[in-house]
Amino acid sequence: MKIKNNLGFTIIELIIVIVILGILSVTALPKFLNMGQDAHDAKAKAIFASFSSAVSMYHGCWQVKGGSGYMQDLNCYGDGDLDSSYTGFPLGLTTESAKQGKDLKGSYCKDVWTGLLAGDDFVLENHSGASSFGSNTDIIYWYTEISLSDTAHCYFNYISDNRQKGAENWQLKYFPATGVTQVVRATLT
């Protein structure tokens, strides 16, 4: 009687294993490809949360210092050179021309970002002057209205994940009259 030694796999077994691996890779690959976007989303949300916390801390400082109207160079937060709006939220640097903290300018938005988040590595670019978004730009910023109201706000779009104009990105809206911050998806053009 001959004893048959099986030293390998049959072709059928190999084909079944290859089909199973193919099915697994088709279902798992999209999740791995999207990890880069997930990392950008987490980074944007984290820096926007830091900004929101810093706004609250600044307002608390304003209240401790007396909490009454416009204050220049509030010196208990950051470098101590951010001025407040008339309601006690960060407005910008050198805001003497802001009608006692009641006007908003585009440059103030960048001032607030850099004043509250000192030491971050983000590259900011002014939206109004941007004909195209630079290859190293992380955040596009600007503002909506001059006179502070419940609707006047700075916006900061995180574009590091997709610098194409018309792409949807994470956006932080900051309302200096109320201190409200909102994180939404928005498209810049």
Coordinates of C-alpha atoms in Angstrom, one line a residue:
M1 CA 0.0 0.0 0.0
K2 CA 1.3 3.4 -0.9
I3 CA 1.2 6.2 1.6
K4 CA 0.5 9.6 0.1
N5 CA 2.4 12.6 1.6
N6 CA 0.6 15.9 1.3
L7 CA 3.3 18.5 1.1
G8 CA 1.2 21.5 0.1
F9 CA -2.1 23.1 -0.5
T10 CA -4.4 22.3 -3.4
I11 CA -5.2 24.9 -6.0
I12 CA -8.7 25.1 -4.7
E13 CA -7.5 25.9 -1.2
L14 CA -5.2 28.6 -2.5
I15 CA -7.9 30.2 -4.6
I16 CA -10.3 30.3 -1.5
V17 CA -7.6 32.0 0.6
I18 CA -6.9 34.6 -2.1
V19 CA -10.6 35.4 -2.5
I20 CA -11.0 35.8 1.2
L21 CA -8.0 38.1 1.4
G22 CA -9.3 40.1 -1.6
I23 CA -12.7 40.6 0.2
L24 CA -11.0 41.7 3.4
S25 CA -8.8 44.2 1.6
V26 CA -11.7 45.7 -0.3
T27 CA -13.6 46.3 2.9
A28 CA -10.6 47.4 5.0
L29 CA -8.7 49.5 2.5
P30 CA -11.1 52.5 2.4
K31 CA -10.8 52.8 6.2
F32 CA -7.0 52.9 6.0
L33 CA -7.1 55.4 3.2
N34 CA -9.3 57.8 5.1
M35 CA -7.0 57.8 8.2
G36 CA -5.2 60.9 6.8
Q37 CA -8.4 62.8 6.6
D38 CA -9.4 61.6 10.1
A39 CA -6.0 63.0 11.4
H40 CA -6.7 66.4 9.8
D41 CA -10.2 66.5 11.2
A42 CA -8.9 65.7 14.7
K43 CA -6.2 68.4 14.4
A44 CA -8.7 71.0 13.2
K45 CA -11.1 70.2 16.0
A46 CA -8.4 70.2 18.6
I47 CA -7.0 73.6 17.7
F48 CA -10.5 75.0 17.5
A49 CA -11.3 73.6 20.9
S50 CA -8.2 75.2 22.3
F51 CA -9.2 78.5 20.8
S52 CA -12.7 78.2 22.4
S53 CA -11.2 77.5 25.8
A54 CA -8.8 80.4 25.5
V55 CA -11.7 82.7 24.7
S56 CA -13.5 81.6 27.9
M57 CA -10.3 82.0 30.0
Y58 CA -9.8 85.5 28.6
H59 CA -13.3 86.5 29.5
G60 CA -12.8 85.1 33.0
C61 CA -9.7 87.3 33.3
W62 CA -11.7 90.3 32.1
Q63 CA -14.3 89.7 34.8
V64 CA -11.6 89.3 37.5
K65 CA -10.1 92.7 36.4
G66 CA -13.4 94.5 36.9
G67 CA -15.5 93.3 33.9
S68 CA -16.7 96.7 32.7
G69 CA -16.6 97.5 29.0
Y70 CA -13.7 97.9 26.7
M71 CA -10.2 97.2 28.1
Q72 CA -6.9 97.7 26.5
D73 CA -3.9 95.4 27.0
L74 CA -5.7 93.0 29.4
N75 CA -2.5 91.8 31.2
C76 CA -3.6 88.5 32.8
Y77 CA -3.8 86.4 29.7
G78 CA -1.2 85.5 27.1
D79 CA 1.3 88.3 26.5
G80 CA -1.1 90.8 28.1
D81 CA -1.5 92.9 24.9
L82 CA -5.0 91.7 23.6
D83 CA -7.7 94.3 23.9
S84 CA -11.3 93.3 24.8
S85 CA -14.5 94.0 23.0
Y86 CA -17.0 96.1 25.0
T87 CA -18.5 92.8 26.3
G88 CA -15.2 91.5 27.5
F89 CA -14.1 89.0 24.9
P90 CA -10.8 89.2 23.0
L91 CA -11.0 91.7 20.1
G92 CA -7.4 92.3 18.9
L93 CA -4.2 94.3 19.3
T94 CA -4.0 98.1 19.2
T95 CA -7.8 98.6 18.8
E96 CA -7.9 102.3 19.7
S97 CA -9.7 102.9 16.5
A98 CA -12.4 100.3 17.2
K99 CA -14.8 102.7 18.9
Q100 CA -14.3 101.4 22.4
G101 CA -14.3 97.8 21.4
K102 CA -17.4 98.0 19.2
D103 CA -15.8 97.6 15.7
L104 CA -14.2 94.5 14.1
K105 CA -11.4 94.5 11.5
G106 CA -9.8 91.6 9.6
S107 CA -6.4 92.1 11.2
Y108 CA -8.0 91.8 14.6
C109 CA -9.0 88.2 13.8
K110 CA -5.4 87.2 13.3
D111 CA -4.4 89.2 16.4
V112 CA -6.9 87.2 18.5
W113 CA -5.7 83.8 17.0
T114 CA -2.0 84.5 17.7
G115 CA -2.7 86.2 21.0
L116 CA -4.8 83.3 22.4
L117 CA -2.8 80.5 20.8
A118 CA 0.8 81.7 21.2
G119 CA 3.3 79.1 20.1
D120 CA 1.1 77.2 17.6
D121 CA 2.7 76.2 14.3
F122 CA -0.2 77.1 12.0
V123 CA 0.4 79.4 9.1
L124 CA -2.5 81.9 8.7
E125 CA -3.4 83.8 5.5
N126 CA -5.8 86.7 5.0
H127 CA -8.8 85.5 3.0
S128 CA -9.5 88.9 1.4
G129 CA -6.1 89.1 -0.2
A130 CA -5.7 85.5 -1.1
S131 CA -5.9 85.0 -4.9
S132 CA -4.9 81.4 -4.2
F133 CA -4.3 79.5 -1.0
G134 CA -0.6 79.1 -0.4
S135 CA 1.0 75.6 -0.3
N136 CA 2.0 76.1 3.3
T137 CA -1.1 77.9 4.5
D138 CA -3.0 76.1 7.2
I139 CA -5.7 78.6 8.2
I140 CA -7.6 81.2 6.2
Y141 CA -9.1 84.0 8.3
W142 CA -11.2 87.1 7.8
Y143 CA -14.3 88.7 9.3
T144 CA -17.9 89.4 8.3
E145 CA -19.0 92.8 9.6
I146 CA -17.4 96.0 10.9
S147 CA -19.8 96.9 13.6
L148 CA -19.9 94.4 16.5
S149 CA -23.3 92.7 16.8
D150 CA -24.6 89.2 17.5
T151 CA -23.8 88.3 13.9
A152 CA -20.4 89.9 13.4
H153 CA -17.7 87.3 13.5
C154 CA -14.2 86.2 12.6
Y155 CA -13.9 83.0 10.7
F156 CA -10.9 80.6 10.5
N157 CA -11.0 77.9 7.9
Y158 CA -8.6 74.9 8.4
I159 CA -7.4 74.3 4.8
S160 CA -4.3 72.2 5.5
D161 CA -6.2 69.0 4.4
N162 CA -7.4 70.5 1.1
R163 CA -6.2 73.8 -0.2
Q164 CA -8.4 73.8 -3.3
K165 CA -10.8 76.8 -3.6
G166 CA -14.3 75.5 -3.3
A167 CA -13.4 72.6 -1.1
E168 CA -15.3 72.0 2.1
N169 CA -13.2 72.5 5.2
W170 CA -13.7 72.8 9.0
Q171 CA -14.4 76.4 10.0
L172 CA -14.4 78.1 13.4
K173 CA -16.7 81.1 13.7
Y174 CA -15.8 83.4 16.6
F175 CA -18.3 86.1 17.7
P176 CA -16.4 88.8 19.7
A177 CA -19.5 90.5 20.9
T178 CA -20.8 87.3 22.6
G179 CA -17.8 85.1 22.9
V180 CA -19.6 82.3 21.1
T181 CA -17.5 79.9 19.0
Q182 CA -19.0 77.5 16.4
V183 CA -17.3 74.8 14.5
V184 CA -19.0 74.0 11.2
R185 CA -18.1 72.6 7.7
A186 CA -17.9 75.5 5.2
T187 CA -16.7 76.2 1.7
L188 CA -14.3 79.0 0.8
T189 CA -14.3 80.6 -2.6

